[in-house]
């Protein structure tokens, strides 16, 4: 028996995959429940009854849990029509934070709002929301630098005249996607790992010694999120004090005043389903002449056998197959103490009134002033891909796939996307509390598409209609919490018809939206009246800006691509915009560098961009290739610094490069072996700029980027 659930949720809040969203669609098993209400389970039998019932309804309808209709016919067709049944996973990826909350942008001289350490001014991570930290590969407090590179956590003492590498802690040579938070004498590392490689168990990431296969089972083939707590109180002897392994994929995380909220997306596991191809009688098909009618007949037999098998698998499933699990290693006393279990109690799990999938998304609360521990929580079956947070609230957005998008015969009303957004109160250091849900038309570019201001949530979205993506339109919507719903109180559309959003930024009561197809319309949106947002102005120029950063009063710096009037993209471009007049935004200056083959991580990850307002310095990594008849193809890369001034324009200050590492053994005798390190981050401490690559850390003079110190990381 399901019962309505009160809206206060404990620390480890799970949302299972919202593949259909909060719509009034019919559930696979049928339901008269209110789609806007969350329902808790009274017991494990109740939860199992729900998951088994919904799973078997999908099996009966589609033959699988992915919403793909094997049907009949020559090879079967994808699901068509307006109903989305929901699969085990959501689609899309995260971007991260905003400039909303209290309407303030991050400080122009320090990305994370810390700004001044005990002895130095410094820049933190370039974040969206002042006071809301985001995980990255490097962190500093003005005296210490923690950087992750090549499987190691490196501690650099930057408190003196010459920075010094104090120690390097092995985390795992096979790990390539690691981010971290730093707070006082603790670091929290967030690791995405895939323990299987082409179906073979690769073992737990080192230096963890636990055999995860022993706990998660030999049939676990999904992602694992690993949280690593590191004691950094002794810079010469950092040590891992605990590991928490969770069955699921890391989506994103935020930290406010030492409390991190980690978002993890999980799937059901250990269910040995088979598709009809495994039952198809290919021998009978070949012997019978390989005709279409015979194929369809044999296919229906295989489909029926597959359904029988998969239904039996569901009947034999247990709680461990449907809920996320964990393994914790406590290393604080020197010898590992291992504990494991299901992360959620059955009577703390919820489901929405409308069927929303069978995978889970979790929001884990980790207080870095305490210890890394799994805690009992509350769960809801729903999905999420994009995360944004203010100091008070965290939002998770998901955009389900609409089968009608790929159906050329579907009507415009049936096509298009809807994004569902879930809001959580994170003001309690010990728990996150679910408070409301809502939706907007279209899909979100990234985290920058959301911004909280004076309690309302502004959302920029693009909706694409037509299977050939020929018709598109962008919107800015305003959502306000009314009871347990995020109600749309205002919306303006008509932005960039036939185009898609490429960049967006909300600053105070204004929004700036960049769309692109051939030229770059920069729209200014006045959201001062949240019930009546209006497009105040528009500027059309070649190319586009993918990232927008405030660099002064009424000044915005755009990082993107240069282009021609015909829409051909050229090199990387920096543009300075004057937005003092909402009705007439102007491009004051621009500069381009590199060729059409140019690239910068800052186009896709804002944390690669540095703005130091005290000297008007903008830095970002750049790389490009070019061709010369005499030299052939050449490759250029480095961290480039630009001076940005309203009157004088944008000028190149200098370029920082890191030395190529010595290659002990050449892997290609014909072409030779070289390795050019990619510079990924820049931070300011005092009068120096530090640039990070996986080879080392270089300190350069803030004034002209001349070399000052080089710290090479150990490569073994």
PDB file of C-alpha atoms in Angstrom, residues 179 219 240 245 325 344 398 436 643 699:
ATOM      1  CA  UNK A 179      37.347  16.280  -9.048  1.00  0.00           C
ATOM      2  CA  UNK A 219      26.765  -9.522 -12.562  1.00  0.00           C
ATOM      3  CA  UNK A 240      43.141   8.470   2.714  1.00  0.00           C
ATOM      4  CA  UNK A 245      31.753   3.215  -3.130  1.00  0.00           C
ATOM      5  CA  UNK A 325      24.158  -0.182  -2.602  1.00  0.00           C
ATOM      6  CA  UNK A 344      17.950   3.046   1.547  1.00  0.00           C
ATOM      7  CA  UNK A 398      15.886  16.068 -16.373  1.00  0.00           C
ATOM      8  CA  UNK A 436       8.692  21.044  -4.999  1.00  0.00           C
ATOM      9  CA  UNK A 643      44.066  42.419 -20.864  1.00  0.00           C
ATOM     10  CA  UNK A 699      54.069  30.052 -11.523  1.00  0.00           C
TER      11      UNK A 699
END
